[in-house]
């Protein structure tokens, strides 16, 4: 499980699926940052992980501040499924 900061908004939402770092990852949560006082474009702060980590996320059996953090531009993100009611 890790935090992924996406610079820009590619339309990714909760329960989406992405190809990241050579494997398929699920998007457990999305927090949109930078709408009012933030940078020129919004940032999506996502918690991502594998299917095996879903239960650990739902039961809060992790410390959010200890997760590894990566960043990526919205254009470089490989989205399999956007999540929510939207699909690719």
The first five atom37 places (N, CA, C, CB, O) and aatype in JSON, in Angstrom:
{
  "aatype": [20, 20, 20, 20, 20, 20, 20, 20, 20, 20, 20, 20, 20, 20, 20, 20, 20, 20, 20, 20, 20, 20, 20, 20, 20, 20, 20, 20, 20, 20, 20, 20, 20, 20, 20, 20, 20, 20, 20, 20, 20, 20, 20, 20, 20, 20, 20, 20, 20, 20, 20, 20, 20, 20, 20, 20, 20, 20, 20, 20, 20, 20, 20, 20, 20, 20, 20, 20, 20, 20, 20, 20, 20, 20, 20, 20, 20, 20, 20, 20, 20, 20, 20, 20, 20, 20, 20, 20],
  "atom_mask": [
    [1, 1, 1, 1, 1],
    [1, 1, 1, 1, 1],
    [1, 1, 1, 1, 1],
    [1, 1, 1, 1, 1],
    [1, 1, 1, 1, 1],
    [1, 1, 1, 1, 1],
    [1, 1, 1, 1, 1],
    [1, 1, 1, 1, 1],
    [1, 1, 1, 1, 1],
    [1, 1, 1, 1, 1],
    [1, 1, 1, 1, 1],
    [1, 1, 1, 1, 1],
    [1, 1, 1, 1, 1],
    [1, 1, 1, 1, 1],
    [1, 1, 1, 1, 1],
    [1, 1, 1, 1, 1],
    [1, 1, 1, 1, 1],
    [1, 1, 1, 1, 1],
    [1, 1, 1, 1, 1],
    [1, 1, 1, 1, 1],
    [1, 1, 1, 1, 1],
    [1, 1, 1, 1, 1],
    [1, 1, 1, 1, 1],
    [1, 1, 1, 1, 1],
    [1, 1, 1, 1, 1],
    [1, 1, 1, 1, 1],
    [1, 1, 1, 1, 1],
    [1, 1, 1, 1, 1],
    [1, 1, 1, 1, 1],
    [1, 1, 1, 1, 1],
    [1, 1, 1, 1, 1],
    [1, 1, 1, 1, 1],
    [1, 1, 1, 1, 1],
    [1, 1, 1, 1, 1],
    [1, 1, 1, 1, 1],
    [1, 1, 1, 1, 1],
    [1, 1, 1, 1, 1],
    [1, 1, 1, 1, 1],
    [1, 1, 1, 1, 1],
    [1, 1, 1, 1, 1],
    [1, 1, 1, 1, 1],
    [1, 1, 1, 1, 1],
    [1, 1, 1, 1, 1],
    [1, 1, 1, 1, 1],
    [1, 1, 1, 1, 1],
    [1, 1, 1, 1, 1],
    [1, 1, 1, 1, 1],
    [1, 1, 1, 1, 1],
    [1, 1, 1, 1, 1],
    [1, 1, 1, 1, 1],
    [1, 1, 1, 1, 1],
    [1, 1, 1, 1, 1],
    [1, 1, 1, 1, 1],
    [1, 1, 1, 1, 1],
    [1, 1, 1, 1, 1],
    [1, 1, 1, 1, 1],
    [1, 1, 1, 1, 1],
    [1, 1, 1, 1, 1],
    [1, 1, 1, 1, 1],
    [1, 1, 1, 1, 1],
    [1, 1, 1, 1, 1],
    [1, 1, 1, 1, 1],
    [1, 1, 1, 1, 1],
    [1, 1, 1, 1, 1],
    [1, 1, 1, 1, 1],
    [1, 1, 1, 1, 1],
    [1, 1, 1, 1, 1],
    [1, 1, 1, 1, 1],
    [1, 1, 1, 1, 1],
    [1, 1, 1, 1, 1],
    [1, 1, 1, 1, 1],
    [1, 1, 1, 1, 1],
    [1, 1, 1, 1, 1],
    [1, 1, 1, 1, 1],
    [1, 1, 1, 1, 1],
    [1, 1, 1, 1, 1],
    [1, 1, 1, 1, 1],
    [1, 1, 1, 1, 1],
    [1, 1, 1, 1, 1],
    [1, 1, 1, 1, 1],
    [1, 1, 1, 1, 1],
    [1, 1, 1, 1, 1],
    [1, 1, 1, 1, 1],
    [1, 1, 1, 1, 1],
    [1, 1, 1, 1, 1],
    [1, 1, 1, 1, 1],
    [1, 1, 1, 1, 1],
    [1, 1, 1, 1, 1]
  ],
  "atom_positions": [
    [[0.85, -1.17, 0.0], [0.0, 0.0, 0.0], [0.9, 1.23, 0.0], [-0.97, 0.0, 1.22], [1.95, 1.24, 0.63]],
    [[0.47, 2.28, -0.71], [1.25, 3.51, -0.76], [0.35, 4.68, -1.12], [2.4, 3.39, -1.77], [-0.78, 4.5, -1.56]],
    [[0.87, 5.88, -0.92], [0.21, 7.1, -1.35], [0.77, 7.46, -2.72], [0.43, 8.27, -0.33], [1.97, 7.37, -2.95]],
    [[-0.11, 7.86, -3.61], [0.29, 8.3, -4.94], [-0.3, 9.69, -5.17], [-0.18, 7.3, -6.05], [-1.52, 9.86, -5.14]],
    [[0.57, 10.67, -5.38], [0.12, 12.03, -5.65], [0.12, 12.22, -7.16], [1.03, 13.09, -4.94], [1.17, 12.14, -7.81]],
    [[-1.06, 12.48, -7.72], [-1.22, 12.66, -9.17], [-1.34, 14.16, -9.43], [-2.48, 11.88, -9.72], [-2.26, 14.8, -8.93]],
    [[-0.42, 14.72, -10.21], [-0.45, 16.14, -10.57], [-1.37, 16.31, -11.77], [0.99, 16.68, -10.89], [-1.05, 15.88, -12.87]],
    [[-2.52, 16.94, -11.53], [-3.55, 17.07, -12.55], [-4.7, 16.12, -12.21], [-2.98, 16.78, -13.97], [-4.61, 15.35, -11.26]],
    [[-5.76, 16.18, -13.0], [-6.91, 15.32, -12.75], [-7.23, 14.49, -13.99], [-8.13, 16.15, -12.33], [-7.85, 15.01, -14.92]],
    [[-6.81, 13.22, -14.02], [-7.11, 12.38, -15.18], [-8.49, 11.74, -15.11], [-6.06, 11.3, -15.3], [-8.83, 10.92, -15.96]],
    [[-9.3, 12.1, -14.11], [-10.63, 11.53, -13.96], [-10.66, 10.3, -13.08], [-11.18, 11.18, -15.29], [-11.69, 9.62, -13.02]],
    [[-9.58, 10.01, -12.4], [-9.48, 8.84, -11.52], [-10.33, 9.06, -10.27], [-8.01, 8.56, -11.14], [-10.3, 10.14, -9.68]],
    [[-11.07, 8.04, -9.87], [-11.92, 8.12, -8.69], [-11.76, 6.88, -7.82], [-13.39, 8.3, -9.09], [-11.07, 5.93, -8.21]],
    [[-12.39, 6.88, -6.66], [-12.34, 5.75, -5.73], [-12.8, 4.48, -6.44], [-13.22, 6.03, -4.48], [-13.72, 4.52, -7.26]],
    [[-12.17, 3.36, -6.13], [-12.44, 2.04, -6.71], [-11.96, 1.93, -8.15], [-13.93, 1.74, -6.65], [-12.35, 1.01, -8.86]],
    [[-11.12, 2.85, -8.59], [-10.51, 2.75, -9.91], [-9.38, 1.73, -9.91], [-9.99, 4.11, -10.36], [-8.97, 1.23, -8.86]],
    [[-8.89, 1.42, -11.1], [-7.79, 0.46, -11.27], [-6.75, 1.12, -12.17], [-8.3, -0.91, -11.88], [-7.08, 1.68, -13.21]],
    [[-5.47, 1.04, -11.75], [-4.39, 1.61, -12.55], [-3.27, 0.58, -12.7], [-3.85, 2.91, -11.91], [-3.12, -0.32, -11.87]],
    [[-2.5, 0.73, -13.76], [-1.25, -0.02, -13.89], [-0.16, 0.9, -13.37], [-0.97, -0.49, -15.39], [0.09, 1.96, -13.95]],
    [[0.49, 0.5, -12.29], [1.52, 1.34, -11.71], [2.68, 0.48, -11.25], [0.96, 2.16, -10.54], [2.49, -0.51, -10.54]],
    [[3.85, 0.86, -11.64], [5.08, 0.2, -11.21], [5.07, -1.29, -11.58], [5.27, 0.36, -9.7], [5.56, -2.13, -10.83]],
    [[4.51, -1.6, -12.75], [4.53, -2.95, -13.26], [3.44, -3.88, -12.76], [5.8, -3.55, -12.95], [3.44, -5.06, -13.1]],
    [[2.49, -3.37, -11.97], [1.4, -4.23, -11.52], [0.09, -3.45, -11.44], [1.74, -4.84, -10.16], [0.07, -2.22, -11.39]],
    [[-1.01, -4.2, -11.42], [-2.33, -3.6, -11.35], [-2.63, -3.24, -9.9], [-3.4, -4.57, -11.92], [-2.56, -4.09, -9.01]],
    [[-2.98, -1.99, -9.67], [-3.24, -1.49, -8.32], [-4.66, -0.95, -8.25], [-2.22, -0.38, -7.93], [-5.19, -0.42, -9.23]],
    [[-5.28, -1.1, -7.09], [-6.62, -0.58, -6.82], [-6.49, 0.77, -6.13], [-7.44, -1.57, -5.95], [-5.57, 0.99, -5.34]],
    [[-7.43, 1.66, -6.42], [-7.47, 2.97, -5.78], [-8.46, 2.87, -4.62], [-7.87, 4.11, -6.8], [-9.67, 2.79, -4.84]],
    [[-7.95, 2.89, -3.4], [-8.79, 2.74, -2.22], [-9.45, 4.06, -1.82], [-7.97, 2.21, -1.06], [-10.6, 4.07, -1.38]],
    [[-8.74, 5.17, -1.97], [-9.32, 6.47, -1.63], [-8.66, 7.56, -2.47], [-9.15, 6.77, -0.11], [-7.52, 7.41, -2.93]],
    [[-9.39, 8.65, -2.67], [-8.89, 9.8, -3.42], [-9.25, 11.07, -2.65], [-9.48, 9.84, -4.88], [-10.4, 11.26, -2.26]],
    [[-8.25, 11.92, -2.43], [-8.48, 13.22, -1.81], [-8.01, 14.27, -2.79], [-7.73, 13.34, -0.43], [-6.85, 14.28, -3.21]],
    [[-8.91, 15.16, -3.17], [-8.6, 16.2, -4.14], [-8.05, 17.42, -3.4], [-9.87, 16.59, -4.98], [-8.7, 17.94, -2.5]],
    [[-6.86, 17.88, -3.79], [-6.17, 18.99, -3.14], [-5.95, 20.12, -4.15], [-4.82, 18.52, -2.52], [-5.86, 19.88, -5.35]],
    [[-5.86, 21.34, -3.65], [-5.45, 22.47, -4.47], [-6.55, 23.17, -5.23], [-4.46, 22.03, -5.41], [-6.27, 23.86, -6.21]],
    [[-7.77, 23.04, -4.82], [-8.86, 23.69, -5.53], [-8.91, 25.19, -5.28], [-10.18, 23.07, -5.14], [-9.17, 25.97, -6.2]],
    [[-8.66, 25.62, -4.05], [-8.87, 27.02, -3.71], [-7.56, 27.8, -3.63], [-9.59, 27.12, -2.39], [-7.37, 28.77, -4.38]],
    [[-6.67, 27.4, -2.76], [-5.4, 28.13, -2.59], [-4.22, 27.38, -3.19], [-5.15, 28.38, -1.12], [-3.08, 27.84, -3.08]],
    [[-4.46, 26.26, -3.8], [-3.39, 25.38, -4.21], [-2.67, 25.78, -5.48], [-3.91, 24.04, -4.37], [-2.75, 26.94, -5.9]],
    [[-1.97, 24.85, -6.09], [-1.22, 25.11, -7.31], [-2.14, 25.36, -8.5], [-0.29, 23.94, -7.61], [-3.36, 25.34, -8.36]],
    [[-1.55, 25.59, -9.68], [-2.32, 25.9, -10.88], [-3.28, 24.77, -11.27], [-1.39, 26.18, -12.04], [-4.36, 25.03, -11.8]],
    [[-2.89, 23.54, -11.0], [-3.74, 22.4, -11.31], [-3.99, 21.6, -10.04], [-3.1, 21.52, -12.41], [-3.15, 21.61, -9.14]],
    [[-5.11, 20.91, -9.95], [-5.38, 20.13, -8.74], [-4.43, 18.94, -8.61], [-6.83, 19.65, -8.73], [-3.8, 18.52, -9.58]],
    [[-4.36, 18.42, -7.43], [-3.62, 17.19, -7.16], [-4.58, 16.18, -6.55], [-2.39, 17.45, -6.22], [-5.42, 16.53, -5.73]],
    [[-4.43, 14.93, -6.95], [-5.2, 13.86, -6.35], [-4.26, 13.07, -5.45], [-5.86, 12.94, -7.44], [-3.26, 12.52, -5.93]],
    [[-4.55, 13.01, -4.18], [-3.75, 12.24, -3.23], [-4.48, 10.91, -3.04], [-3.54, 13.0, -1.85], [-5.5, 10.85, -2.35]],
    [[-3.96, 9.87, -3.64], [-4.61, 8.56, -3.68], [-3.91, 7.57, -2.76], [-4.64, 8.02, -5.11], [-2.68, 7.58, -2.63]],
    [[-4.69, 6.72, -2.12], [-4.15, 5.57, -1.42], [-4.39, 4.38, -2.34], [-4.81, 5.36, 0.02], [-5.54, 4.06, -2.66]],
    [[-3.3, 3.72, -2.75], [-3.42, 2.62, -3.71], [-2.81, 1.35, -3.1], [-2.74, 2.97, -5.06], [-1.97, 1.42, -2.2]],
    [[-3.24, 0.21, -3.62], [-2.69, -1.06, -3.15], [-3.23, -2.21, -3.98], [-3.02, -1.27, -1.67], [-4.0, -2.01, -4.92]],
    [[-2.82, -3.4, -3.63], [-3.25, -4.6, -4.33], [-4.55, -5.11, -3.7], [-2.15, -5.7, -4.3], [-4.97, -4.64, -2.65]],
    [[-5.18, -6.08, -4.37], [-6.4, -6.68, -3.83], [-6.16, -7.28, -2.45], [-6.92, -7.76, -4.78], [-7.05, -7.25, -1.59]],
    [[-4.97, -7.82, -2.22], [-4.64, -8.43, -0.93], [-4.61, -7.42, 0.21], [-3.3, -9.13, -1.03], [-4.78, -7.79, 1.37]],
    [[-4.4, -6.15, -0.11], [-4.3, -5.11, 0.91], [-5.64, -4.41, 1.19], [-3.29, -4.08, 0.5], [-5.7, -3.57, 2.09]],
    [[-6.68, -4.74, 0.46], [-7.98, -4.08, 0.61], [-8.52, -4.23, 2.05], [-9.0, -4.67, -0.39], [-8.94, -3.24, 2.64]],
    [[-8.5, -5.42, 2.6], [-9.03, -5.64, 3.94], [-8.24, -4.85, 4.98], [-9.01, -7.14, 4.29], [-8.81, -4.28, 5.91]],
    [[-6.92, -4.82, 4.82], [-6.07, -4.05, 5.73], [-6.42, -2.56, 5.69], [-4.58, -4.26, 5.38], [-6.44, -1.89, 6.72]],
    [[-6.71, -2.05, 4.49], [-7.11, -0.65, 4.34], [-8.46, -0.4, 5.01], [-7.18, -0.27, 2.85], [-8.61, 0.57, 5.75]],
    [[-9.43, -1.27, 4.76], [-10.77, -1.07, 5.3], [-10.8, -1.16, 6.83], [-11.72, -2.09, 4.71], [-11.61, -0.48, 7.47]],
    [[-9.94, -1.99, 7.41], [-9.88, -2.12, 8.86], [-8.93, -1.12, 9.5], [-9.47, -3.53, 9.24], [-8.75, -1.13, 10.72]],
    [[-8.32, -0.25, 8.69], [-7.38, 0.77, 9.18], [-6.21, 0.15, 9.93], [-8.1, 1.77, 10.09], [-5.8, 0.65, 10.98]],
    [[-5.67, -0.95, 9.39], [-4.53, -1.63, 10.01], [-3.21, -1.15, 9.41], [-4.66, -3.15, 9.84], [-2.35, -1.95, 9.05]],
    [[-3.08, 0.15, 9.3], [-1.86, 0.77, 8.77], [-1.76, 2.19, 9.33], [-1.85, 0.77, 7.2], [-2.75, 2.73, 9.82]],
    [[-0.59, 2.78, 9.25], [-0.39, 4.16, 9.68], [-0.18, 5.0, 8.42], [0.82, 4.29, 10.68], [0.85, 4.86, 7.76]],
    [[-1.14, 5.88, 8.08], [-1.05, 6.65, 6.84], [0.26, 7.43, 6.68], [-2.2, 7.59, 6.75], [0.76, 7.56, 5.57]],
    [[0.8, 7.94, 7.78], [2.02, 8.74, 7.7], [3.25, 7.91, 7.39], [2.23, 9.47, 9.0], [4.29, 8.47, 7.03]],
    [[3.17, 6.6, 7.52], [4.31, 5.73, 7.26], [4.28, 5.12, 5.87], [4.36, 4.64, 8.3], [5.19, 4.38, 5.5]],
    [[3.25, 5.41, 5.08], [3.19, 4.87, 3.73], [4.22, 5.55, 2.83], [1.78, 5.04, 3.15], [4.5, 6.74, 2.99]],
    [[4.79, 4.8, 1.9], [5.66, 5.38, 0.89], [4.84, 6.31, 0.01], [6.37, 4.29, 0.05], [3.67, 6.04, -0.26]],
    [[5.46, 7.39, -0.45], [4.77, 8.37, -1.29], [5.49, 8.48, -2.62], [4.71, 9.76, -0.59], [6.71, 8.67, -2.67]],
    [[4.74, 8.35, -3.71], [5.25, 8.56, -5.06], [4.42, 9.65, -5.73], [5.22, 7.24, -5.9], [3.29, 9.9, -5.33]],
    [[4.99, 10.28, -6.75], [4.25, 11.28, -7.52], [4.3, 10.93, -8.99], [4.81, 12.7, -7.28], [5.24, 10.29, -9.46]],
    [[3.26, 11.36, -9.73], [3.2, 11.11, -11.15], [2.33, 12.19, -11.8], [2.63, 9.68, -11.44], [1.41, 12.71, -11.17]],
    [[2.62, 12.52, -13.04], [1.78, 13.45, -13.78], [0.54, 12.71, -14.31], [2.56, 14.09, -14.96], [0.61, 11.52, -14.61]],
    [[-0.57, 13.42, -14.4], [-1.82, 12.8, -14.84], [-1.69, 12.16, -16.22], [-2.95, 13.84, -14.85], [-2.28, 11.11, -16.48]],
    [[-0.92, 12.8, -17.12], [-0.77, 12.29, -18.48], [0.0, 10.97, -18.51], [-0.05, 13.32, -19.35], [-0.19, 10.17, -19.43]],
    [[0.85, 10.72, -17.53], [1.68, 9.52, -17.51], [1.0, 8.34, -16.81], [2.99, 9.82, -16.82], [1.51, 7.22, -16.84]],
    [[-0.14, 8.58, -16.18], [-0.83, 7.54, -15.44], [-1.58, 6.61, -16.38], [-1.8, 8.16, -14.42], [-2.33, 7.07, -17.24]],
    [[-1.39, 5.31, -16.23], [-2.05, 4.28, -17.05], [-3.3, 3.8, -16.32], [-1.08, 3.09, -17.36], [-3.21, 2.98, -15.41]],
    [[-4.46, 4.31, -16.73], [-5.72, 3.99, -16.07], [-6.41, 2.83, -16.79], [-6.65, 5.23, -16.03], [-6.63, 2.88, -18.0]],
    [[-6.73, 1.79, -16.03], [-7.48, 0.65, -16.55], [-8.97, 0.91, -16.4], [-7.08, -0.66, -15.84], [-9.75, 0.69, -17.33]],
    [[-9.37, 1.38, -15.21], [-10.77, 1.72, -14.91], [-10.76, 2.98, -14.05], [-11.52, 0.52, -14.18], [-10.04, 3.04, -13.05]],
    [[-11.54, 3.98, -14.41], [-11.53, 5.25, -13.7], [-12.15, 5.18, -12.32], [-12.24, 6.26, -14.5], [-11.77, 5.95, -11.44]],
    [[-13.1, 4.28, -12.11], [-13.75, 4.16, -10.81], [-15.05, 4.91, -10.76], [-12.85, 4.65, -9.72], [-15.41, 5.62, -11.7]],
    [[-15.77, 4.77, -9.67], [-17.09, 5.4, -9.55], [-18.0, 4.82, -10.62], [-16.99, 6.95, -9.68], [-17.98, 3.62, -10.88]],
    [[-18.79, 5.67, -11.23], [-19.69, 5.24, -12.31], [-19.03, 5.34, -13.67], [-20.96, 6.08, -12.31], [-19.61, 4.93, -14.68]],
    [[-17.82, 5.88, -13.73], [-17.13, 6.09, -15.0], [-16.22, 4.9, -15.33], [-16.31, 7.39, -14.96], [-15.67, 4.28, -14.43]],
    [[-16.07, 4.59, -16.58], [-15.13, 3.55, -17.02], [-14.36, 4.06, -18.21], [-15.86, 2.22, -17.37], [-14.8, 4.99, -18.89]],
    [[-13.21, 3.45, -18.46], [-12.39, 3.84, -19.61], [-12.93, 3.16, -20.85], [-10.89, 3.47, -19.39], [-12.39, 3.34, -21.94]]
  ]
}
